[in-house]
Each structure stands twice: as structure tokens, then as C-alpha cells.
């Protein structure tokens, strides 16, 4: 029995694929969307829900797919990936939300992370900091194919590129409205620096996920929906219920479609 996830192989029934939201309440939303879009039965209860880790067992084209929330940030993400890997999962796809830092990105747009700036604290405990946090090419290609098909109908665009992945939402993303109203010197001007280096967005789990997956020889990828734009929001938290709904929905739909393509591709080998 995995200590944190509260799962064992009897419960996961040989599942090898996992979708990974951050938010435990997003696990049920993804499980319901899979049931709707893939015409499968809606799971009536989670397999397990301990701390921030809420898991549903779903099915895509007859293949078992887990939906497990990672919680926010590197430490809990590393636990989710490590324990799922111990249970035999080989393909991990994060589905989350993000703050854009480039003008060209709009609310509801989808960001497909090709690689991440490792500003987390967990991934250096799995591989030295020189080791890149990059998406597995098969997961990346599935996400791009899924986004090409879906984004015209969703009314948004998709962007592929580098994500800055931090372990803090306020200081590490240079927000002006943290309690202290002070950004430590190391982070002052950082957002402009990332922008000039063509980094697309901020989020908080991809660096850990992608590093740990590659270090384990497993497949990892990340898709997020834009819920605010730091290039236009004057440095504070400007996430509205509507921007959250749209960003979340678009990332979930692209993530599920990409998972469908990965399941299909594995079947045809
Ligand atoms: N998630 C983040 O980490 N940052 C944002 O700005 C929005 C979502």
C-alpha cells in the first residue's frame, strides 16, 4: 500500500497511464469529463483520497487511466509521481492552470510545456540541476496533435515552449501582493528576464514532474490553461472564476484528447 496515495495494485487494476491535476477537486471534474467525452461510466467515488491526493480510476478506449491530484508544488508532486511509478504507471500527464508572462497569450489559451526552468526545490533531489526538465517527445507530440484538433472549436490558441516552474506562488513568481510586499533580491526583475528569454508562463509542478519522469525512464508531459496574464495584470493575483473555468476546461479537454492518442498509439505497437 502506497503510504501517501493510499493505493495498491489491487485498487489501480494495472493502470499504466495517469492524468495529474494539481487540485484534488479537479480529479472528479476530469473523471466526469472523460466519462462524457469517451462515453464511459462515470466513476461514483474516488479510489482513494488522502491529504491532497485524490485518485479516480477511469477508462479511455478500454484502457485504465488514473486521475490523481498532486497538490501544489514540487514536494507533493514528487510523492505522487514516485508512488504511481512504484505501482507501474509509465505515462504521466499534468493538466493544470498557469499564469502567462507573454503579451501574446490570452486567457483560455493552452500552453504545452516543452521544458521547464527548474525553480522547484524537489527535482534537484532526484537529479542534479544541470539535468534538463523536458517533456517526453511522445507526450509532447500527442499534446500538440490534440491541441491542433481541439483549439479551433474551443476558440483559443495553443503555444508550445518553456515554462518557469516555481515552488512559491508569490515570491518565486515575483508577485507584488504577497504579505510582505517585498520581493527578495534574487527574484526582482526575474519575470522580465524570463519574458526576454522567451519563457511563456509560470506554474508550480512541471519542473518536478518532468525531471522525475525522465530520471525514472518514464514519460511525462504538461498542459496548462492560462487563467491570468502577468504581462498585463500589474503584478497581482487577477484570477476570476470565469478565467479559471475557461483555462481549466481547455487544458482538461486537450489533456484528455492527448491521453486518448497516447493510449491508441500504445495499442498499435
Ligand atoms: N498558477 C501559477 O502558478 N501561477 C499563476 O499565475 C496562475 C496559476
PDB file of C-alpha atoms and ligand atoms in Angstrom:
ATOM      1  CA  UNK A   1       0.000   0.000   0.000  1.00  0.00           C
ATOM      2  CA  UNK A   2       1.449   3.370  -1.009  1.00  0.00           C
ATOM      3  CA  UNK A   3       1.655   5.451   2.126  1.00  0.00           C
ATOM      4  CA  UNK A   4       0.572   8.849   0.754  1.00  0.00           C
ATOM      5  CA  UNK A   5      -1.664   7.929  -2.171  1.00  0.00           C
ATOM      6  CA  UNK A   6      -3.434   5.177  -0.220  1.00  0.00           C
ATOM      7  CA  UNK A   7      -3.362   2.987  -3.349  1.00  0.00           C
ATOM      8  CA  UNK A   8      -2.136  -0.509  -4.137  1.00  0.00           C
ATOM      9  CA  UNK A   9      -2.062  -2.565  -7.352  1.00  0.00           C
ATOM     10  CA  UNK A  10      -5.358  -4.218  -6.474  1.00  0.00           C
ATOM     11  CA  UNK A  11      -7.031  -0.822  -6.499  1.00  0.00           C
ATOM     12  CA  UNK A  12      -5.295   0.556  -9.611  1.00  0.00           C
ATOM     13  CA  UNK A  13      -6.029  -2.630 -11.622  1.00  0.00           C
ATOM     14  CA  UNK A  14      -2.906  -2.479 -13.771  1.00  0.00           C
ATOM     15  CA  UNK A  15      -3.368   1.158 -14.866  1.00  0.00           C
ATOM     16  CA  UNK A  16      -0.259   2.442 -16.669  1.00  0.00           C
ATOM     17  CA  UNK A  17      -1.443   5.961 -17.581  1.00  0.00           C
ATOM     18  CA  UNK A  18      -2.165   8.877 -15.267  1.00  0.00           C
ATOM     19  CA  UNK A  19      -3.606  12.353 -15.669  1.00  0.00           C
ATOM     20  CA  UNK A  20      -2.356  14.671 -12.935  1.00  0.00           C
ATOM     21  CA  UNK A  21      -4.273  17.781 -11.912  1.00  0.00           C
ATOM     22  CA  UNK A  22      -2.921  19.815  -9.004  1.00  0.00           C
ATOM     23  CA  UNK A  23      -6.268  20.421  -7.321  1.00  0.00           C
ATOM     24  CA  UNK A  24      -7.967  17.388  -5.671  1.00  0.00           C
ATOM     25  CA  UNK A  25     -11.377  18.818  -6.687  1.00  0.00           C
ATOM     26  CA  UNK A  26     -10.221  18.749 -10.304  1.00  0.00           C
ATOM     27  CA  UNK A  27      -9.821  14.956 -10.158  1.00  0.00           C
ATOM     28  CA  UNK A  28     -13.589  14.421 -10.148  1.00  0.00           C
ATOM     29  CA  UNK A  29     -14.064  17.037 -12.873  1.00  0.00           C
ATOM     30  CA  UNK A  30     -11.576  15.242 -15.125  1.00  0.00           C
ATOM     31  CA  UNK A  31     -13.101  11.828 -14.356  1.00  0.00           C
ATOM     32  CA  UNK A  32     -16.554  13.206 -15.275  1.00  0.00           C
ATOM     33  CA  UNK A  33     -15.249  14.826 -18.468  1.00  0.00           C
ATOM     34  CA  UNK A  34     -13.617  11.537 -19.509  1.00  0.00           C
ATOM     35  CA  UNK A  35     -16.927   9.734 -18.918  1.00  0.00           C
ATOM     36  CA  UNK A  36     -18.753  12.361 -21.020  1.00  0.00           C
ATOM     37  CA  UNK A  37     -16.303  12.585 -23.918  1.00  0.00           C
ATOM     38  CA  UNK A  38     -15.352   8.900 -24.077  1.00  0.00           C
ATOM     39  CA  UNK A  39     -18.858   7.563 -23.385  1.00  0.00           C
ATOM     40  CA  UNK A  40     -17.774   5.529 -20.360  1.00  0.00           C
ATOM     41  CA  UNK A  41     -19.416   5.128 -16.959  1.00  0.00           C
ATOM     42  CA  UNK A  42     -18.951   7.967 -14.509  1.00  0.00           C
ATOM     43  CA  UNK A  43     -16.972   6.689 -11.510  1.00  0.00           C
ATOM     44  CA  UNK A  44     -19.159   7.135  -8.430  1.00  0.00           C
ATOM     45  CA  UNK A  45     -16.382   7.547  -5.874  1.00  0.00           C
ATOM     46  CA  UNK A  46     -12.630   8.058  -5.718  1.00  0.00           C
ATOM     47  CA  UNK A  47     -10.326   5.059  -5.330  1.00  0.00           C
ATOM     48  CA  UNK A  48      -8.648   6.956  -2.521  1.00  0.00           C
ATOM     49  CA  UNK A  49      -8.453  10.451  -1.108  1.00  0.00           C
ATOM     50  CA  UNK A  50      -5.730  11.108   1.437  1.00  0.00           C
ATOM     51  CA  UNK A  51      -4.387  14.615   2.052  1.00  0.00           C
ATOM     52  CA  UNK A  52      -4.062  16.378  -1.330  1.00  0.00           C
ATOM     53  CA  UNK A  53      -4.003  13.109  -3.294  1.00  0.00           C
ATOM     54  CA  UNK A  54      -7.420  12.278  -4.755  1.00  0.00           C
ATOM     55  CA  UNK A  55      -7.497   9.417  -7.285  1.00  0.00           C
ATOM     56  CA  UNK A  56     -10.205   8.202  -9.663  1.00  0.00           C
ATOM     57  CA  UNK A  57      -9.938   5.154 -11.910  1.00  0.00           C
ATOM     58  CA  UNK A  58     -11.309   5.881 -15.387  1.00  0.00           C
ATOM     59  CA  UNK A  59     -11.253   4.213 -18.785  1.00  0.00           C
ATOM     60  CA  UNK A  60     -10.275   5.590 -22.173  1.00  0.00           C
ATOM     61  CA  UNK A  61     -10.893   3.255 -25.123  1.00  0.00           C
ATOM     62  CA  UNK A  62     -10.976   0.278 -22.783  1.00  0.00           C
ATOM     63  CA  UNK A  63      -7.644   1.205 -21.174  1.00  0.00           C
ATOM     64  CA  UNK A  64      -7.440   2.056 -17.477  1.00  0.00           C
ATOM     65  CA  UNK A  65      -6.358   5.630 -16.770  1.00  0.00           C
ATOM     66  CA  UNK A  66      -5.826   7.034 -13.288  1.00  0.00           C
ATOM     67  CA  UNK A  67      -6.595  10.621 -12.393  1.00  0.00           C
ATOM     68  CA  UNK A  68      -4.507  11.601  -9.353  1.00  0.00           C
ATOM     69  CA  UNK A  69      -4.153  15.093  -7.912  1.00  0.00           C
ATOM     70  CA  UNK A  70      -0.621  16.120  -6.991  1.00  0.00           C
ATOM     71  CA  UNK A  71      -1.368  19.041  -4.690  1.00  0.00           C
ATOM     72  CA  UNK A  72       0.501  22.291  -5.219  1.00  0.00           C
ATOM     73  CA  UNK A  73       4.249  22.390  -5.851  1.00  0.00           C
ATOM     74  CA  UNK A  74       7.249  20.122  -6.092  1.00  0.00           C
ATOM     75  CA  UNK A  75       7.309  18.077  -2.866  1.00  0.00           C
ATOM     76  CA  UNK A  76       3.791  16.652  -3.176  1.00  0.00           C
ATOM     77  CA  UNK A  77       4.200  16.204  -6.954  1.00  0.00           C
ATOM     78  CA  UNK A  78       7.344  14.131  -6.419  1.00  0.00           C
ATOM     79  CA  UNK A  79       5.446  11.902  -3.977  1.00  0.00           C
ATOM     80  CA  UNK A  80       2.553  11.386  -6.418  1.00  0.00           C
ATOM     81  CA  UNK A  81       4.874  10.512  -9.324  1.00  0.00           C
ATOM     82  CA  UNK A  82       7.143   8.290  -7.237  1.00  0.00           C
ATOM     83  CA  UNK A  83       4.308   6.265  -5.694  1.00  0.00           C
ATOM     84  CA  UNK A  84       2.401   5.944  -9.006  1.00  0.00           C
ATOM     85  CA  UNK A  85       5.616   4.771 -10.687  1.00  0.00           C
ATOM     86  CA  UNK A  86       6.026   2.155  -7.959  1.00  0.00           C
ATOM     87  CA  UNK A  87       2.532   0.943  -8.889  1.00  0.00           C
ATOM     88  CA  UNK A  88       3.516   0.537 -12.560  1.00  0.00           C
ATOM     89  CA  UNK A  89       2.390   3.833 -14.138  1.00  0.00           C
ATOM     90  CA  UNK A  90       4.653   4.758 -17.083  1.00  0.00           C
ATOM     91  CA  UNK A  91       2.918   7.791 -18.617  1.00  0.00           C
ATOM     92  CA  UNK A  92       2.193  10.966 -16.643  1.00  0.00           C
ATOM     93  CA  UNK A  93       0.334  13.969 -17.996  1.00  0.00           C
ATOM     94  CA  UNK A  94      -0.095  17.053 -15.846  1.00  0.00           C
ATOM     95  CA  UNK A  95      -3.258  19.038 -16.547  1.00  0.00           C
ATOM     96  CA  UNK A  96      -3.302  22.365 -14.753  1.00  0.00           C
ATOM     97  CA  UNK A  97      -3.585  26.125 -14.801  1.00  0.00           C
ATOM     98  CA  UNK A  98      -0.982  28.785 -15.423  1.00  0.00           C
ATOM     99  CA  UNK A  99      -0.112  32.458 -15.401  1.00  0.00           C
ATOM    100  CA  UNK A 100       1.140  33.705 -18.777  1.00  0.00           C
ATOM    101  CA  UNK A 101       4.037  36.160 -18.913  1.00  0.00           C
ATOM    102  CA  UNK A 102       3.980  36.993 -22.634  1.00  0.00           C
ATOM    103  CA  UNK A 103       1.580  39.559 -24.158  1.00  0.00           C
ATOM    104  CA  UNK A 104       0.670  37.185 -26.963  1.00  0.00           C
ATOM    105  CA  UNK A 105      -1.007  34.708 -24.614  1.00  0.00           C
ATOM    106  CA  UNK A 106      -4.669  35.230 -23.729  1.00  0.00           C
ATOM    107  CA  UNK A 107      -6.952  33.885 -21.014  1.00  0.00           C
ATOM    108  CA  UNK A 108      -8.089  30.404 -22.039  1.00  0.00           C
ATOM    109  CA  UNK A 109      -5.096  29.739 -24.286  1.00  0.00           C
ATOM    110  CA  UNK A 110      -3.374  26.412 -23.819  1.00  0.00           C
ATOM    111  CA  UNK A 111       0.335  26.109 -23.009  1.00  0.00           C
ATOM    112  CA  UNK A 112       2.166  22.891 -23.850  1.00  0.00           C
ATOM    113  CA  UNK A 113       5.412  22.771 -21.895  1.00  0.00           C
ATOM    114  CA  UNK A 114       8.392  21.534 -23.907  1.00  0.00           C
ATOM    115  CA  UNK A 115      10.743  22.102 -20.974  1.00  0.00           C
ATOM    116  CA  UNK A 116      10.796  23.831 -17.609  1.00  0.00           C
ATOM    117  CA  UNK A 117      13.042  26.226 -15.739  1.00  0.00           C
ATOM    118  CA  UNK A 118      13.726  24.323 -12.527  1.00  0.00           C
ATOM    119  CA  UNK A 119      12.904  26.782  -9.749  1.00  0.00           C
ATOM    120  CA  UNK A 120      11.460  23.998  -7.611  1.00  0.00           C
ATOM    121  CA  UNK A 121      13.157  22.502  -4.580  1.00  0.00           C
ATOM    122  CA  UNK A 122      12.232  18.852  -5.154  1.00  0.00           C
ATOM    123  CA  UNK A 123      13.723  17.995  -8.547  1.00  0.00           C
ATOM    124  CA  UNK A 124      17.388  18.581  -7.515  1.00  0.00           C
ATOM    125  CA  UNK A 125      16.869  15.759  -5.020  1.00  0.00           C
ATOM    126  CA  UNK A 126      16.144  13.411  -7.955  1.00  0.00           C
ATOM    127  CA  UNK A 127      18.728  14.684 -10.494  1.00  0.00           C
ATOM    128  CA  UNK A 128      21.419  17.387 -10.455  1.00  0.00           C
ATOM    129  CA  UNK A 129      20.333  20.874 -11.510  1.00  0.00           C
ATOM    130  CA  UNK A 130      22.246  20.576 -14.830  1.00  0.00           C
ATOM    131  CA  UNK A 131      19.806  17.792 -15.856  1.00  0.00           C
ATOM    132  CA  UNK A 132      17.036  19.221 -18.059  1.00  0.00           C
ATOM    133  CA  UNK A 133      13.340  19.142 -17.191  1.00  0.00           C
ATOM    134  CA  UNK A 134      11.926  18.225 -20.594  1.00  0.00           C
ATOM    135  CA  UNK A 135       8.701  16.655 -21.771  1.00  0.00           C
ATOM    136  CA  UNK A 136       8.861  13.170 -23.270  1.00  0.00           C
ATOM    137  CA  UNK A 137       8.656  13.563 -27.049  1.00  0.00           C
ATOM    138  CA  UNK A 138       5.716  11.167 -27.436  1.00  0.00           C
ATOM    139  CA  UNK A 139       3.656  13.002 -24.825  1.00  0.00           C
ATOM    140  CA  UNK A 140       4.619  16.362 -26.322  1.00  0.00           C
ATOM    141  CA  UNK A 141       3.581  15.266 -29.822  1.00  0.00           C
ATOM    142  CA  UNK A 142       0.274  13.866 -28.544  1.00  0.00           C
ATOM    143  CA  UNK A 143      -0.449  17.191 -26.808  1.00  0.00           C
ATOM    144  CA  UNK A 144       0.328  19.181 -29.965  1.00  0.00           C
ATOM    145  CA  UNK A 145      -1.857  16.894 -32.090  1.00  0.00           C
ATOM    146  CA  UNK A 146      -4.684  17.142 -29.561  1.00  0.00           C
ATOM    147  CA  UNK A 147      -4.391  20.947 -29.372  1.00  0.00           C
ATOM    148  CA  UNK A 148      -4.380  21.272 -33.180  1.00  0.00           C
ATOM    149  CA  UNK A 149      -7.649  19.367 -33.368  1.00  0.00           C
ATOM    150  CA  UNK A 150      -9.438  20.943 -30.402  1.00  0.00           C
ATOM    151  CA  UNK A 151      -8.379  24.575 -30.033  1.00  0.00           C
ATOM    152  CA  UNK A 152     -10.233  25.976 -33.099  1.00  0.00           C
ATOM    153  CA  UNK A 153     -13.534  24.693 -31.672  1.00  0.00           C
ATOM    154  CA  UNK A 154     -12.629  25.839 -28.149  1.00  0.00           C
ATOM    155  CA  UNK A 155     -11.927  29.335 -29.503  1.00  0.00           C
ATOM    156  CA  UNK A 156      -8.401  29.587 -28.159  1.00  0.00           C
ATOM    157  CA  UNK A 157      -4.817  29.189 -29.323  1.00  0.00           C
ATOM    158  CA  UNK A 158      -2.098  26.849 -28.170  1.00  0.00           C
ATOM    159  CA  UNK A 159       1.553  27.661 -27.522  1.00  0.00           C
ATOM    160  CA  UNK A 160       4.494  25.288 -27.162  1.00  0.00           C
ATOM    161  CA  UNK A 161       7.564  26.348 -25.212  1.00  0.00           C
ATOM    162  CA  UNK A 162       9.402  26.818 -21.961  1.00  0.00           C
ATOM    163  CA  UNK A 163       7.618  27.164 -18.626  1.00  0.00           C
ATOM    164  CA  UNK A 164       9.077  28.631 -15.457  1.00  0.00           C
ATOM    165  CA  UNK A 165       8.143  26.258 -12.653  1.00  0.00           C
ATOM    166  CA  UNK A 166       8.423  27.665  -9.123  1.00  0.00           C
ATOM    167  CA  UNK A 167       7.884  26.373  -5.609  1.00  0.00           C
ATOM    168  CA  UNK A 168       6.157  29.551  -4.473  1.00  0.00           C
ATOM    169  CA  UNK A 169       3.188  31.377  -5.994  1.00  0.00           C
ATOM    170  CA  UNK A 170       4.055  34.820  -4.589  1.00  0.00           C
ATOM    171  CA  UNK A 171       7.808  35.360  -4.186  1.00  0.00           C
ATOM    172  CA  UNK A 172       9.030  32.929  -6.845  1.00  0.00           C
ATOM    173  CA  UNK A 173       6.640  34.439  -9.402  1.00  0.00           C
ATOM    174  CA  UNK A 174       7.561  37.987  -8.353  1.00  0.00           C
ATOM    175  CA  UNK A 175       4.076  38.961  -7.242  1.00  0.00           C
ATOM    176  CA  UNK A 176       3.748  42.401  -5.720  1.00  0.00           C
ATOM    177  CA  UNK A 177       0.889  41.448  -3.399  1.00  0.00           C
ATOM    178  CA  UNK A 178       2.467  38.911  -1.044  1.00  0.00           C
ATOM    179  CA  UNK A 179       2.011  39.669   2.680  1.00  0.00           C
ATOM    180  CA  UNK A 180       5.458  41.233   2.967  1.00  0.00           C
ATOM    181  CA  UNK A 181       5.081  43.330  -0.199  1.00  0.00           C
ATOM    182  CA  UNK A 182       8.773  42.585  -0.646  1.00  0.00           C
ATOM    183  CA  UNK A 183      10.324  40.510  -3.400  1.00  0.00           C
ATOM    184  CA  UNK A 184      13.699  39.070  -2.361  1.00  0.00           C
ATOM    185  CA  UNK A 185      16.505  40.468  -4.494  1.00  0.00           C
ATOM    186  CA  UNK A 186      17.097  37.190  -6.311  1.00  0.00           C
ATOM    187  CA  UNK A 187      13.605  37.417  -7.817  1.00  0.00           C
ATOM    188  CA  UNK A 188      13.420  41.145  -8.521  1.00  0.00           C
ATOM    189  CA  UNK A 189      13.209  41.632 -12.295  1.00  0.00           C
ATOM    190  CA  UNK A 190      13.015  37.886 -12.836  1.00  0.00           C
ATOM    191  CA  UNK A 191       9.697  37.966 -14.710  1.00  0.00           C
ATOM    192  CA  UNK A 192      11.112  40.444 -17.250  1.00  0.00           C
ATOM    193  CA  UNK A 193      14.208  38.271 -17.594  1.00  0.00           C
ATOM    194  CA  UNK A 194      12.134  35.148 -18.312  1.00  0.00           C
ATOM    195  CA  UNK A 195       9.996  37.144 -20.741  1.00  0.00           C
ATOM    196  CA  UNK A 196      13.079  38.266 -22.670  1.00  0.00           C
ATOM    197  CA  UNK A 197      14.306  34.669 -22.706  1.00  0.00           C
ATOM    198  CA  UNK A 198      11.009  33.665 -24.358  1.00  0.00           C
ATOM    199  CA  UNK A 199       9.655  31.758 -21.394  1.00  0.00           C
ATOM    200  CA  UNK A 200       5.885  31.553 -21.800  1.00  0.00           C
ATOM    201  CA  UNK A 201       4.404  31.086 -18.354  1.00  0.00           C
ATOM    202  CA  UNK A 202       4.570  30.376 -14.637  1.00  0.00           C
ATOM    203  CA  UNK A 203       3.244  27.280 -12.902  1.00  0.00           C
ATOM    204  CA  UNK A 204       4.334  25.118  -9.978  1.00  0.00           C
ATOM    205  CA  UNK A 205       4.618  21.412 -10.767  1.00  0.00           C
ATOM    206  CA  UNK A 206       6.126  20.779 -14.220  1.00  0.00           C
ATOM    207  CA  UNK A 207       9.822  21.041 -13.240  1.00  0.00           C
ATOM    208  CA  UNK A 208       9.441  18.290 -10.681  1.00  0.00           C
ATOM    209  CA  UNK A 209       7.186  16.143 -12.834  1.00  0.00           C
ATOM    210  CA  UNK A 210       9.339  16.282 -15.976  1.00  0.00           C
ATOM    211  CA  UNK A 211      12.652  15.815 -14.166  1.00  0.00           C
ATOM    212  CA  UNK A 212      11.450  12.884 -12.066  1.00  0.00           C
ATOM    213  CA  UNK A 213       9.782  11.178 -15.059  1.00  0.00           C
ATOM    214  CA  UNK A 214      12.904  11.382 -17.236  1.00  0.00           C
ATOM    215  CA  UNK A 215      15.171  10.394 -14.340  1.00  0.00           C
ATOM    216  CA  UNK A 216      13.000   7.285 -13.873  1.00  0.00           C
ATOM    217  CA  UNK A 217      12.969   6.492 -17.618  1.00  0.00           C
ATOM    218  CA  UNK A 218       9.236   7.194 -17.780  1.00  0.00           C
ATOM    219  CA  UNK A 219       7.103   9.507 -19.941  1.00  0.00           C
ATOM    220  CA  UNK A 220       5.960  12.900 -18.689  1.00  0.00           C
ATOM    221  CA  UNK A 221       4.188  15.902 -20.182  1.00  0.00           C
ATOM    222  CA  UNK A 222       2.369  19.036 -19.107  1.00  0.00           C
ATOM    223  CA  UNK A 223      -0.530  21.073 -20.468  1.00  0.00           C
ATOM    224  CA  UNK A 224      -1.944  24.114 -18.722  1.00  0.00           C
ATOM    225  CA  UNK A 225      -4.683  26.663 -19.400  1.00  0.00           C
ATOM    226  CA  UNK A 226      -3.996  30.374 -18.987  1.00  0.00           C
ATOM    227  CA  UNK A 227      -6.009  31.864 -16.090  1.00  0.00           C
ATOM    228  CA  UNK A 228      -4.217  35.207 -15.799  1.00  0.00           C
ATOM    229  CA  UNK A 229      -1.610  37.176 -17.656  1.00  0.00           C
ATOM    230  CA  UNK A 230       1.243  38.622 -15.628  1.00  0.00           C
ATOM    231  CA  UNK A 231       2.258  40.828 -18.554  1.00  0.00           C
ATOM    232  CA  UNK A 232      -0.994  42.780 -18.213  1.00  0.00           C
ATOM    233  CA  UNK A 233      -2.192  42.365 -14.602  1.00  0.00           C
ATOM    234  CA  UNK A 234       0.162  44.789 -12.809  1.00  0.00           C
ATOM    235  CA  UNK A 235       1.787  42.064 -10.762  1.00  0.00           C
ATOM    236  CA  UNK A 236      -1.080  40.962  -8.522  1.00  0.00           C
ATOM    237  CA  UNK A 237      -3.434  37.991  -8.414  1.00  0.00           C
ATOM    238  CA  UNK A 238      -6.065  38.573 -11.092  1.00  0.00           C
ATOM    239  CA  UNK A 239      -7.724  35.208 -11.430  1.00  0.00           C
ATOM    240  CA  UNK A 240     -11.505  35.380 -11.788  1.00  0.00           C
ATOM    241  CA  UNK A 241     -13.988  32.493 -11.537  1.00  0.00           C
ATOM    242  CA  UNK A 242     -14.542  32.792 -15.308  1.00  0.00           C
ATOM    243  CA  UNK A 243     -10.850  32.846 -16.252  1.00  0.00           C
ATOM    244  CA  UNK A 244     -10.293  29.833 -14.001  1.00  0.00           C
ATOM    245  CA  UNK A 245     -13.222  27.950 -15.542  1.00  0.00           C
ATOM    246  CA  UNK A 246     -12.092  28.608 -19.128  1.00  0.00           C
ATOM    247  CA  UNK A 247      -8.379  27.925 -18.530  1.00  0.00           C
ATOM    248  CA  UNK A 248      -9.117  24.766 -16.623  1.00  0.00           C
ATOM    249  CA  UNK A 249     -11.675  23.478 -19.141  1.00  0.00           C
ATOM    250  CA  UNK A 250      -9.416  23.975 -22.161  1.00  0.00           C
ATOM    251  CA  UNK A 251      -6.410  22.293 -20.532  1.00  0.00           C
ATOM    252  CA  UNK A 252      -8.571  19.364 -19.374  1.00  0.00           C
ATOM    253  CA  UNK A 253     -10.035  18.818 -22.850  1.00  0.00           C
ATOM    254  CA  UNK A 254      -6.641  18.926 -24.570  1.00  0.00           C
ATOM    255  CA  UNK A 255      -5.140  16.686 -21.870  1.00  0.00           C
ATOM    256  CA  UNK A 256      -7.846  14.037 -22.224  1.00  0.00           C
ATOM    257  CA  UNK A 257      -7.596  14.062 -26.034  1.00  0.00           C
ATOM    258  CA  UNK A 258      -3.799  13.704 -25.804  1.00  0.00           C
ATOM    259  CA  UNK A 259      -4.230  10.788 -23.409  1.00  0.00           C
ATOM    260  CA  UNK A 260      -6.608   9.183 -25.920  1.00  0.00           C
ATOM    261  CA  UNK A 261      -3.916   9.498 -28.616  1.00  0.00           C
ATOM    262  CA  UNK A 262      -1.248   8.019 -26.322  1.00  0.00           C
ATOM    263  CA  UNK A 263      -3.469   5.082 -25.411  1.00  0.00           C
ATOM    264  CA  UNK A 264      -4.206   4.467 -29.111  1.00  0.00           C
ATOM    265  CA  UNK A 265      -0.524   4.676 -30.075  1.00  0.00           C
ATOM    266  CA  UNK A 266       0.496   2.203 -27.367  1.00  0.00           C
ATOM    267  CA  UNK A 267      -2.198  -0.193 -28.515  1.00  0.00           C
ATOM    268  CA  UNK A 268      -0.960  -0.205 -32.096  1.00  0.00           C
ATOM    269  CA  UNK A 269       2.631  -1.147 -31.135  1.00  0.00           C
TER     270      UNK A 269
HETATM  271  N1  LIG B   1      -0.633  29.060 -11.420  1.00  0.00           N
HETATM  272  C1  LIG B   1       0.532  29.659 -11.099  1.00  0.00           C
HETATM  273  O1  LIG B   1       1.458  29.022 -10.607  1.00  0.00           O
HETATM  274  N2  LIG B   1       0.659  30.984 -11.350  1.00  0.00           N
HETATM  275  C2  LIG B   1      -0.327  31.731 -11.862  1.00  0.00           C
HETATM  276  O2  LIG B   1      -0.151  32.934 -12.058  1.00  0.00           O
HETATM  277  C3  LIG B   1      -1.547  31.099 -12.181  1.00  0.00           C
HETATM  278  C4  LIG B   1      -1.665  29.745 -11.953  1.00  0.00           C
END
